[in-house]
Coordinates of N, CA and C in Angstrom, one line a residue:
Chain K
D1 N 18.5 -2.6 -18.2 CA 18.0 -1.3 -18.8 C 17.3 -1.7 -20.3
I2 N 16.4 -0.9 -20.6 CA 15.8 -0.9 -22.0 C 16.8 -0.1 -22.9
Q3 N 17.2 -0.7 -24.0 CA 18.1 -0.1 -24.9 C 17.0 0.4 -26.1
M4 N 17.2 1.7 -26.5 CA 16.4 2.2 -27.7 C 17.2 2.4 -28.9
T5 N 17.0 1.7 -29.8 CA 17.8 1.9 -31.1 C 17.0 2.7 -32.2
Q6 N 17.6 3.9 -32.7 CA 17.0 4.6 -33.7 C 17.7 4.4 -35.1
S7 N 16.8 4.4 -36.1 CA 17.4 4.3 -37.4 C 16.5 5.2 -38.4
P8 N 17.2 5.7 -39.4 CA 18.6 5.8 -39.6 C 19.0 6.7 -38.6
S9 N 20.5 6.9 -38.4 CA 21.1 7.9 -37.7 C 21.1 9.3 -38.3
V10 N 21.2 9.2 -39.7 CA 21.0 10.6 -40.6 C 20.2 10.2 -41.8
L11 N 19.2 11.2 -42.1 CA 18.3 11.1 -43.1 C 18.1 12.4 -43.9
S12 N 18.3 12.2 -45.2 CA 18.4 13.5 -46.1 C 17.1 13.3 -46.9
A13 N 16.2 14.2 -46.8 CA 15.0 14.2 -47.6 C 14.7 15.6 -48.4
S14 N 13.9 15.7 -49.2 CA 13.4 16.9 -49.8 C 12.1 17.3 -49.1
V15 N 12.0 18.9 -49.4 CA 10.8 19.5 -48.9 C 9.6 18.8 -49.7
G16 N 8.6 18.5 -48.8 CA 7.4 17.8 -49.3 C 7.4 16.4 -49.3
D17 N 8.5 15.7 -49.0 CA 8.6 14.2 -48.9 C 7.8 13.7 -47.6
R18 N 7.5 12.5 -47.7 CA 6.9 11.8 -46.6 C 8.2 11.2 -45.8
V19 N 8.3 11.5 -44.7 CA 9.7 10.9 -43.9 C 9.3 10.1 -42.7
T20 N 10.0 8.9 -42.6 CA 9.8 8.0 -41.5 C 10.8 7.7 -40.7
L21 N 10.8 8.0 -39.5 CA 11.8 7.7 -38.5 C 11.4 6.4 -37.7
N22 N 12.5 5.6 -37.2 CA 12.2 4.4 -36.6 C 12.8 4.4 -35.0
C23 N 12.2 3.6 -34.3 CA 12.8 3.4 -32.9 C 12.4 2.2 -32.5
K24 N 13.4 1.3 -32.1 CA 13.2 0.0 -31.6 C 13.6 -0.1 -30.2
A25 N 12.8 -0.7 -29.3 CA 13.2 -1.0 -27.9 C 13.8 -2.5 -27.7
S26 N 14.6 -2.6 -27.0 CA 15.0 -3.8 -26.7 C 14.1 -4.9 -25.8
Q27 N 12.9 -4.4 -25.4 CA 11.8 -5.2 -25.0 C 10.6 -4.3 -25.1
N28 N 9.4 -5.0 -24.8 CA 8.2 -4.4 -24.8 C 8.0 -3.1 -24.0
I29 N 7.6 -2.0 -24.4 CA 7.5 -0.7 -23.7 C 6.1 -0.4 -23.6
N30 N 5.2 -1.2 -24.0 CA 3.8 -0.8 -23.8 C 3.4 0.4 -24.2
K31 N 3.8 1.0 -25.4 CA 3.5 2.2 -26.1 C 3.9 3.6 -25.1
Y32 N 4.7 3.3 -24.2 CA 5.2 4.4 -23.3 C 6.4 5.0 -23.9
L33 N 6.1 5.7 -25.3 CA 7.2 6.0 -26.1 C 6.9 7.5 -26.5
N34 N 7.8 8.4 -26.3 CA 7.7 9.9 -26.5 C 8.7 10.0 -27.9
W35 N 8.4 11.2 -28.6 CA 9.3 11.7 -29.6 C 9.4 13.2 -29.3
Y36 N 10.8 13.5 -29.3 CA 11.2 15.0 -29.1 C 11.9 15.5 -30.4
Q37 N 11.8 16.6 -30.6 CA 12.6 17.3 -31.5 C 13.5 18.3 -31.1
Q38 N 14.8 18.3 -31.5 CA 15.7 19.3 -31.0 C 16.4 20.0 -32.2
K39 N 16.2 21.2 -32.1 CA 16.8 22.0 -33.2 C 18.0 22.6 -32.7
L40 N 18.9 22.9 -33.5 CA 20.6 23.5 -33.0 C 20.3 24.4 -32.1
G41 N 21.0 24.3 -31.0 CA 21.2 25.1 -30.1 C 19.9 25.4 -29.1
E42 N 18.9 24.8 -29.2 CA 17.7 24.8 -28.5 C 17.5 23.5 -27.5
A43 N 16.5 23.8 -26.7 CA 16.1 22.5 -25.7 C 15.1 21.6 -26.5
P44 N 15.1 20.4 -26.2 CA 14.2 19.5 -26.9 C 12.8 19.9 -26.7
K45 N 12.0 19.6 -27.6 CA 10.4 19.9 -27.7 C 9.7 18.7 -27.8
L46 N 8.8 18.3 -26.9 CA 7.9 17.2 -27.2 C 7.1 17.4 -28.4
L47 N 7.0 16.5 -29.0 CA 6.2 16.3 -30.4 C 5.0 15.2 -30.1
I48 N 5.3 14.0 -29.7 CA 4.4 12.8 -29.7 C 4.5 12.4 -28.2
Y49 N 3.5 11.9 -27.6 CA 3.6 11.4 -26.2 C 2.8 10.0 -26.3
N50 N 3.3 9.0 -25.7 CA 2.6 7.7 -25.6 C 2.2 7.3 -27.0
T51 N 3.2 7.1 -27.9 CA 3.1 6.6 -29.2 C 2.5 7.4 -30.3
N52 N 1.3 7.9 -29.9 CA 0.5 8.5 -31.0 C -0.2 9.8 -30.6
N53 N 0.0 10.5 -29.4 CA -0.8 11.6 -29.0 C 0.1 12.7 -29.3
L54 N -0.6 13.8 -30.3 CA 0.2 14.7 -30.7 C 0.1 15.9 -29.5
Q55 N 1.1 16.4 -29.2 CA 1.3 17.3 -28.1 C 0.6 18.8 -28.8
T56 N 0.1 19.4 -27.6 CA -0.6 20.7 -28.1 C 0.4 21.7 -28.8
G57 N -0.2 22.2 -30.0 CA 0.6 23.2 -30.8 C 1.5 22.4 -31.8
I58 N 1.5 21.3 -31.8 CA 2.5 20.5 -32.8 C 1.7 20.3 -34.1
P59 N 2.2 20.7 -35.3 CA 1.5 20.6 -36.5 C 1.1 19.1 -36.9
S60 N 0.1 19.1 -37.5 CA -0.6 17.7 -37.7 C 0.2 16.9 -38.7
R61 N 1.1 17.4 -39.5 CA 2.0 16.6 -40.3 C 2.9 15.6 -39.6
F62 N 3.0 15.8 -38.2 CA 3.7 14.9 -37.5 C 2.7 13.8 -36.8
S63 N 3.1 12.6 -36.9 CA 2.3 11.5 -36.2 C 3.2 10.4 -35.9
G64 N 2.7 9.6 -34.8 CA 3.3 8.5 -34.2 C 2.6 7.3 -34.4
S65 N 3.2 6.2 -34.4 CA 2.6 4.9 -34.4 C 3.6 3.9 -33.9
G66 N 3.0 2.6 -33.5 CA 3.7 1.4 -33.0 C 3.3 0.7 -32.0
S67 N 3.8 -0.3 -31.6 CA 3.4 -1.2 -30.4 C 4.4 -2.1 -30.1
G68 N 4.5 -2.6 -28.9 CA 5.5 -3.6 -28.5 C 6.8 -3.0 -28.4
T69 N 7.8 -3.2 -29.4 CA 9.2 -3.0 -29.5 C 9.4 -2.0 -30.6
D70 N 8.4 -1.9 -31.6 CA 8.7 -1.1 -32.7 C 7.9 0.2 -32.9
Y71 N 8.4 1.4 -33.1 CA 7.7 2.6 -33.2 C 8.2 3.3 -34.4
T72 N 7.3 4.6 -34.8 CA 7.6 5.1 -35.7 C 7.2 6.7 -35.7
L73 N 7.8 7.5 -36.1 CA 7.6 8.8 -36.2 C 7.5 9.4 -37.8
T74 N 6.4 9.9 -38.0 CA 6.1 10.1 -39.7 C 5.9 11.7 -39.7
I75 N 6.5 12.4 -40.7 CA 6.2 13.5 -40.9 C 5.7 13.5 -42.5
S76 N 4.4 13.9 -42.6 CA 3.5 13.6 -43.9 C 4.3 14.4 -45.2
S77 N 4.6 15.8 -44.8 CA 5.2 16.4 -45.9 C 6.2 17.4 -45.2
L78 N 7.5 17.1 -45.5 CA 8.6 17.8 -44.8 C 8.7 19.2 -45.2
Q79 N 8.8 19.9 -44.0 CA 9.0 21.4 -44.2 C 10.4 21.8 -43.8
P80 N 11.0 23.0 -44.2 CA 12.4 23.4 -44.0 C 12.5 23.5 -42.4
E81 N 11.5 24.0 -41.9 CA 11.7 24.1 -40.2 C 11.8 22.8 -39.6
D82 N 11.6 21.6 -40.4 CA 11.7 20.4 -39.6 C 13.1 19.8 -39.5
V83 N 14.1 20.5 -40.1 CA 15.4 20.2 -40.0 C 15.9 20.2 -38.5
A84 N 16.3 19.0 -37.8 CA 16.6 19.0 -36.4 C 16.9 17.4 -36.1
T85 N 17.2 17.2 -34.9 CA 17.5 15.9 -34.5 C 16.3 15.5 -33.8
Y86 N 15.9 14.2 -33.9 CA 14.6 13.5 -33.4 C 15.2 12.5 -32.4
F87 N 14.7 12.5 -31.3 CA 14.8 11.5 -30.2 C 13.7 10.8 -29.7
C88 N 13.7 9.5 -29.6 CA 12.6 8.7 -29.0 C 13.0 8.5 -27.4
F89 N 12.1 8.3 -26.7 CA 12.3 8.2 -25.3 C 11.2 7.1 -24.5
Q90 N 11.7 6.2 -23.9 CA 10.8 5.3 -23.5 C 10.7 5.5 -22.0
H91 N 9.4 5.5 -21.3 CA 9.1 5.7 -19.9 C 8.2 4.7 -19.4
N92 N 8.5 3.5 -19.9 CA 7.6 2.3 -19.4 C 8.2 1.8 -18.1
S93 N 9.7 1.7 -18.0 CA 10.3 1.1 -16.9 C 11.7 1.9 -16.5
W94 N 12.0 2.0 -15.3 CA 13.1 2.6 -14.9 C 14.3 1.8 -15.3
P95 N 15.4 2.6 -15.6 CA 15.6 3.8 -15.9 C 15.0 4.1 -17.3
D96 N 14.4 5.4 -17.2 CA 13.9 5.9 -18.6 C 15.1 6.2 -19.4
T97 N 14.9 5.8 -20.8 CA 15.9 5.9 -21.7 C 15.7 6.4 -23.1
F98 N 16.6 7.1 -23.5 CA 16.5 7.8 -24.9 C 17.3 7.0 -25.9
G99 N 16.8 7.1 -27.2 CA 17.6 6.6 -28.4 C 18.6 7.8 -28.7
A100 N 19.6 7.2 -29.6 CA 20.7 8.1 -29.9 C 20.5 9.3 -30.9
G101 N 19.3 9.2 -31.5 CA 18.8 10.2 -32.2 C 18.9 10.1 -33.7
T102 N 17.9 10.5 -34.6 CA 18.0 10.7 -36.0 C 18.2 12.1 -36.4
K103 N 19.4 12.4 -37.1 CA 19.6 13.7 -37.6 C 18.9 13.8 -39.0
L104 N 17.9 14.8 -39.3 CA 17.1 14.9 -40.5 C 17.7 16.2 -41.2
E105 N 18.0 16.0 -42.4 CA 18.7 16.9 -43.2 C 17.8 17.2 -44.4
L106 N 18.0 18.4 -45.0 CA 17.4 18.6 -46.2 C 18.3 18.2 -47.4
K107 N 17.7 17.6 -48.4 CA 18.5 17.2 -49.6 C 18.8 18.4 -50.5
Chain I
V1 N 3.8 27.9 -18.7 CA 4.7 27.0 -18.0 C 6.1 27.4 -18.3
Q2 N 6.8 27.8 -17.3 CA 8.2 28.1 -17.5 C 9.1 27.4 -16.4
L3 N 10.3 26.8 -17.0 CA 11.3 26.3 -16.1 C 12.7 27.0 -16.4
V4 N 13.2 27.4 -15.4 CA 14.6 28.2 -15.6 C 15.6 27.3 -14.6
E5 N 16.5 27.0 -15.3 CA 17.7 26.3 -14.7 C 18.8 27.3 -14.3
S6 N 19.5 27.1 -13.2 CA 20.8 27.7 -12.9 C 21.7 27.0 -12.0
G7 N 22.8 27.5 -11.8 CA 23.6 27.0 -10.8 C 24.8 26.1 -11.5
G8 N 24.9 26.1 -12.9 CA 26.0 25.5 -13.5 C 27.2 26.5 -13.5
G9 N 28.4 25.9 -14.1 CA 29.6 26.5 -14.0 C 30.7 25.6 -14.2
L10 N 32.0 26.0 -14.1 CA 33.0 25.3 -14.1 C 33.6 24.8 -12.6
V11 N 33.7 23.5 -12.7 CA 34.1 22.8 -11.4 C 35.2 21.8 -11.6
Q12 N 36.1 21.7 -10.6 CA 37.1 20.7 -10.7 C 36.7 19.2 -10.4
P13 N 37.3 18.3 -10.9 CA 36.8 16.9 -10.7 C 37.1 16.6 -9.1
G14 N 36.0 15.9 -8.8 CA 35.7 15.3 -7.4 C 35.0 16.5 -6.4
K15 N 34.8 17.7 -7.0 CA 34.2 18.7 -6.3 C 32.5 18.6 -6.5
S16 N 31.9 19.5 -5.8 CA 30.4 19.5 -5.9 C 29.8 20.7 -6.5
L17 N 28.5 20.6 -7.0 CA 27.7 21.7 -7.4 C 26.3 21.3 -7.2
K18 N 25.5 22.6 -7.0 CA 23.9 22.2 -6.8 C 23.3 23.1 -8.0
L19 N 22.5 22.2 -8.7 CA 21.6 23.1 -9.7 C 20.3 23.1 -9.0
S20 N 19.6 24.3 -9.6 CA 18.1 24.8 -9.3 C 17.5 24.8 -10.6
C21 N 16.1 24.5 -10.5 CA 15.2 24.6 -11.6 C 14.0 25.4 -10.9
S22 N 13.9 26.5 -11.4 CA 12.7 27.4 -10.7 C 11.5 27.2 -11.8
A23 N 10.3 26.8 -11.1 CA 9.1 26.6 -11.9 C 8.1 27.6 -11.8
S24 N 7.4 27.9 -12.8 CA 6.3 28.9 -12.7 C 5.1 28.5 -13.9
G25 N 4.1 29.0 -13.7 CA 2.9 28.9 -14.5 C 2.2 27.6 -14.5
F26 N 2.3 26.8 -13.3 CA 1.6 25.5 -13.1 C 1.8 25.2 -11.6
T27 N 1.0 24.2 -11.1 CA 1.1 23.9 -9.8 C 2.2 22.8 -9.5
F28 N 3.2 23.3 -9.2 CA 4.5 22.5 -9.2 C 4.4 21.2 -8.3
S29 N 3.7 21.5 -7.2 CA 3.5 20.3 -6.4 C 2.7 19.2 -6.9
S30 N 2.1 19.2 -8.1 CA 1.3 18.2 -8.5 C 2.1 17.3 -9.5
Y31 N 3.3 17.8 -9.9 CA 3.9 17.1 -11.1 C 5.3 16.4 -10.5
G32 N 5.6 15.2 -11.1 CA 6.9 14.9 -11.0 C 7.8 15.6 -12.1
M33 N 9.2 15.5 -11.7 CA 10.0 16.2 -12.4 C 11.4 15.4 -12.9
H34 N 12.0 15.5 -14.0 CA 13.0 14.9 -14.4 C 14.3 16.0 -14.6
W35 N 15.5 15.4 -14.3 CA 16.9 16.0 -14.6 C 17.2 15.1 -15.8
I36 N 17.6 15.8 -17.0 CA 18.2 15.2 -18.2 C 19.4 15.9 -18.7
R37 N 20.4 15.4 -19.1 CA 21.6 16.0 -19.4 C 22.0 15.6 -20.9
Q38 N 23.0 16.6 -21.4 CA 23.2 16.4 -23.0 C 24.8 16.8 -23.0
A39 N 25.7 15.9 -23.0 CA 27.1 16.1 -23.3 C 27.2 16.9 -24.6
P40 N 28.3 17.8 -24.7 CA 28.6 18.8 -25.8 C 28.4 17.8 -27.3
G41 N 27.6 18.0 -28.0 CA 27.6 17.3 -29.5 C 27.1 15.9 -29.2
K42 N 26.4 15.5 -28.2 CA 25.9 14.2 -27.9 C 24.5 14.2 -27.8
G43 N 24.0 12.9 -27.7 CA 22.5 12.8 -27.3 C 21.9 13.0 -26.0
L44 N 20.8 12.7 -25.7 CA 20.1 13.1 -24.4 C 20.4 12.0 -23.3
D45 N 20.7 12.2 -22.1 CA 20.9 11.1 -21.2 C 20.0 11.5 -19.9
W46 N 19.1 10.5 -19.6 CA 18.2 10.8 -18.5 C 19.0 10.6 -17.2
V47 N 18.8 11.4 -16.2 CA 19.6 11.4 -15.1 C 18.9 11.0 -13.7
A48 N 17.7 11.6 -13.5 CA 17.0 11.2 -12.5 C 15.6 11.8 -12.4
Y49 N 14.6 11.3 -11.6 CA 13.3 11.7 -11.6 C 12.8 11.9 -10.1
I50 N 11.9 12.8 -9.9 CA 11.3 12.8 -8.4 C 9.8 12.8 -8.7
S51 N 9.0 12.3 -8.0 CA 7.7 12.1 -8.0 C 7.0 13.3 -7.4
S52 N 5.8 13.5 -7.6 CA 5.0 14.6 -6.7 C 5.1 14.4 -5.3
S53 N 5.1 13.0 -4.7 CA 5.3 12.8 -3.4 C 6.7 12.5 -2.9
S54 N 7.7 12.8 -3.8 CA 9.1 13.0 -3.4 C 9.9 11.6 -3.6
G55 N 9.3 10.6 -4.3 CA 10.0 9.4 -4.5 C 11.0 9.6 -5.6
T56 N 12.2 9.0 -5.5 CA 13.1 9.3 -6.5 C 13.8 8.2 -7.2
V57 N 14.3 8.3 -8.4 CA 14.8 7.2 -9.2 C 16.0 7.9 -10.1
Y58 N 17.1 7.1 -10.1 CA 18.4 7.5 -10.6 C 19.0 6.7 -11.7
A59 N 19.7 7.2 -12.6 CA 20.4 6.3 -13.7 C 21.6 5.8 -13.0
D60 N 22.1 4.8 -13.4 CA 23.2 3.9 -12.8 C 24.4 4.8 -12.6
A61 N 24.6 5.5 -13.7 CA 25.9 6.4 -13.7 C 25.9 7.5 -12.8
V62 N 24.9 7.9 -12.2 CA 24.9 9.0 -11.2 C 24.5 8.6 -9.7
K63 N 24.0 7.2 -9.7 CA 23.5 6.8 -8.4 C 24.7 7.0 -7.3
G64 N 24.3 7.4 -6.1 CA 25.3 7.5 -5.1 C 26.1 8.9 -5.2
R65 N 26.1 9.5 -6.3 CA 26.7 10.7 -6.4 C 25.9 12.1 -6.5
F66 N 24.7 11.8 -7.2 CA 23.7 12.9 -7.4 C 22.5 12.6 -6.6
T67 N 21.8 13.7 -6.1 CA 20.8 13.6 -5.3 C 19.6 14.7 -6.0
I68 N 18.5 14.2 -6.3 CA 17.6 15.1 -6.7 C 16.5 15.4 -5.6
S69 N 16.0 16.7 -5.5 CA 15.0 16.9 -4.3 C 14.2 18.0 -5.0
R70 N 13.3 18.5 -4.0 CA 12.4 19.5 -4.4 C 11.8 20.3 -3.3
D71 N 11.5 21.5 -3.3 CA 10.9 22.3 -2.4 C 9.8 23.0 -3.0
N72 N 8.5 22.4 -2.6 CA 7.2 22.9 -3.3 C 7.0 24.2 -2.7
A73 N 7.3 24.6 -1.7 CA 7.0 26.0 -1.3 C 7.7 27.0 -2.1
K74 N 8.9 26.6 -2.5 CA 9.6 27.6 -3.5 C 9.4 27.3 -5.0
N75 N 8.7 26.3 -5.2 CA 8.4 25.8 -6.6 C 9.8 25.6 -7.3
T76 N 10.6 24.9 -6.7 CA 11.9 24.8 -7.0 C 12.4 23.3 -7.0
L77 N 13.1 22.8 -8.1 CA 13.6 21.5 -8.2 C 15.1 21.6 -8.1
Y78 N 15.8 20.6 -7.3 CA 17.2 20.7 -7.1 C 18.0 19.4 -7.8
L79 N 19.2 19.7 -8.2 CA 20.1 18.4 -8.2 C 21.4 18.6 -7.6
Q80 N 21.7 18.0 -6.6 CA 23.1 18.1 -5.9 C 24.0 17.0 -6.7
L81 N 25.1 17.6 -7.3 CA 26.1 16.9 -7.9 C 27.4 16.9 -7.0
N82 N 27.8 15.6 -6.6 CA 28.8 15.3 -5.9 C 30.0 14.5 -6.6
S83 N 31.1 14.3 -6.2 CA 32.2 13.6 -6.7 C 32.2 13.7 -8.3
L84 N 32.2 14.9 -8.7 CA 32.1 15.0 -10.1 C 33.2 14.5 -11.0
K85 N 32.9 14.2 -12.2 CA 33.9 13.4 -13.1 C 33.9 14.3 -14.4
S86 N 34.8 14.0 -15.3 CA 34.8 14.8 -16.4 C 33.7 14.5 -17.3
E87 N 33.2 13.1 -17.3 CA 32.0 12.7 -18.2 C 30.8 13.3 -17.7
D88 N 30.7 14.0 -16.6 CA 29.5 14.7 -16.2 C 29.2 15.8 -16.7
T89 N 30.4 16.3 -17.5 CA 30.2 17.6 -18.3 C 29.0 17.6 -19.3
A90 N 28.1 18.5 -19.2 CA 26.9 18.5 -20.1 C 26.2 19.6 -19.8
I91 N 25.2 20.0 -20.7 CA 24.0 20.9 -20.3 C 23.0 20.1 -19.5
Y92 N 22.5 20.6 -18.3 CA 21.5 19.9 -17.6 C 20.2 20.5 -17.8
Y93 N 19.2 19.8 -18.1 CA 18.0 20.5 -18.3 C 17.0 19.7 -17.3
C94 N 16.1 20.5 -16.8 CA 14.9 19.9 -15.9 C 13.7 19.9 -17.0
A95 N 12.8 19.0 -16.6 CA 11.6 18.7 -17.6 C 10.5 18.3 -16.7
R96 N 9.3 18.7 -17.0 CA 8.1 18.6 -16.3 C 7.4 17.3 -16.7
G97 N 7.0 16.5 -15.5 CA 6.0 15.3 -15.8 C 6.6 14.1 -16.4
T98 N 6.0 13.0 -16.2 CA 6.5 11.9 -17.0 C 6.6 11.9 -18.4
T99 N 5.9 12.6 -19.2 CA 6.0 12.8 -20.5 C 7.1 13.8 -20.9
G100 N 7.7 14.7 -19.9 CA 8.6 15.5 -20.2 C 8.1 16.6 -21.2
A101 N 6.9 17.2 -21.0 CA 6.2 18.0 -21.8 C 6.9 19.4 -21.9
Y102 N 7.4 19.7 -20.9 CA 8.2 21.1 -20.9 C 9.4 21.1 -20.4
W103 N 10.3 21.6 -21.2 CA 11.9 21.8 -20.8 C 12.3 23.2 -20.5
G104 N 13.2 23.4 -19.6 CA 13.9 24.5 -19.5 C 15.1 24.7 -20.6
Q105 N 15.6 25.8 -20.5 CA 16.8 25.9 -21.5 C 18.2 25.4 -21.1
G106 N 18.2 24.9 -20.0 CA 19.6 24.3 -19.5 C 20.4 25.1 -18.8
T107 N 21.2 24.5 -18.1 CA 22.6 25.1 -17.6 C 23.7 24.2 -17.8
L108 N 24.7 24.8 -18.1 CA 26.1 24.1 -18.6 C 26.8 23.8 -17.1
V109 N 27.3 22.5 -17.1 CA 28.1 22.0 -16.1 C 29.4 21.6 -16.8
T110 N 30.6 22.2 -16.6 CA 31.9 21.8 -17.1 C 32.8 21.3 -15.9
V111 N 33.1 20.0 -16.0 CA 34.1 19.5 -14.9 C 35.5 19.3 -15.7
S112 N 36.4 20.2 -15.1 CA 37.6 20.3 -15.7 C 38.7 20.8 -14.7
S113 N 40.0 20.4 -14.6 CA 41.1 20.9 -13.8 C 41.6 22.0 -14.5

């Protein structure tokens, strides 16, 4: 199975900061990497699919990049409503697997 | 697009439960569907996938105990949970497509004596 490792596990940042979240796969996942945002008490929401495609309705301050085993989610200017846990997800090969998540907090 | 899960509840270890996911707002038969779960306070755990042609894949932790199925005439996805264990306690979500673009709000399954 492909293991997905997210870092950091907790990130504290200020409003307006540029924030970078990382996700590393245990093997090449050919850019089949999605990012989800989960706010407290809510279902996860798709932000980015296949590394760098912004889901409809998601603000443009969110962007994704990466290739091979290393992927990044960037928030260009952190907003208060971005406080959430972010999960990466690989769907290159079965079984699909999630990272453990990065909890994003306001400083 | 709307996905509504149902069928969760409190069940004893070793017992069974069947979850449903009612879909609307899209052509259900054209999409593969996932079940994904989340234990209380924990991360996301992929459970199973069924393709539009009803091919299935399972996580090792549930293989042989859980069965994913679909009824395209009823626009409904199912997950049959057998031989339940305490570690199966979680919110169970259904999600549409290989990208998981849309999720339901989940249904809570609690396995406890």
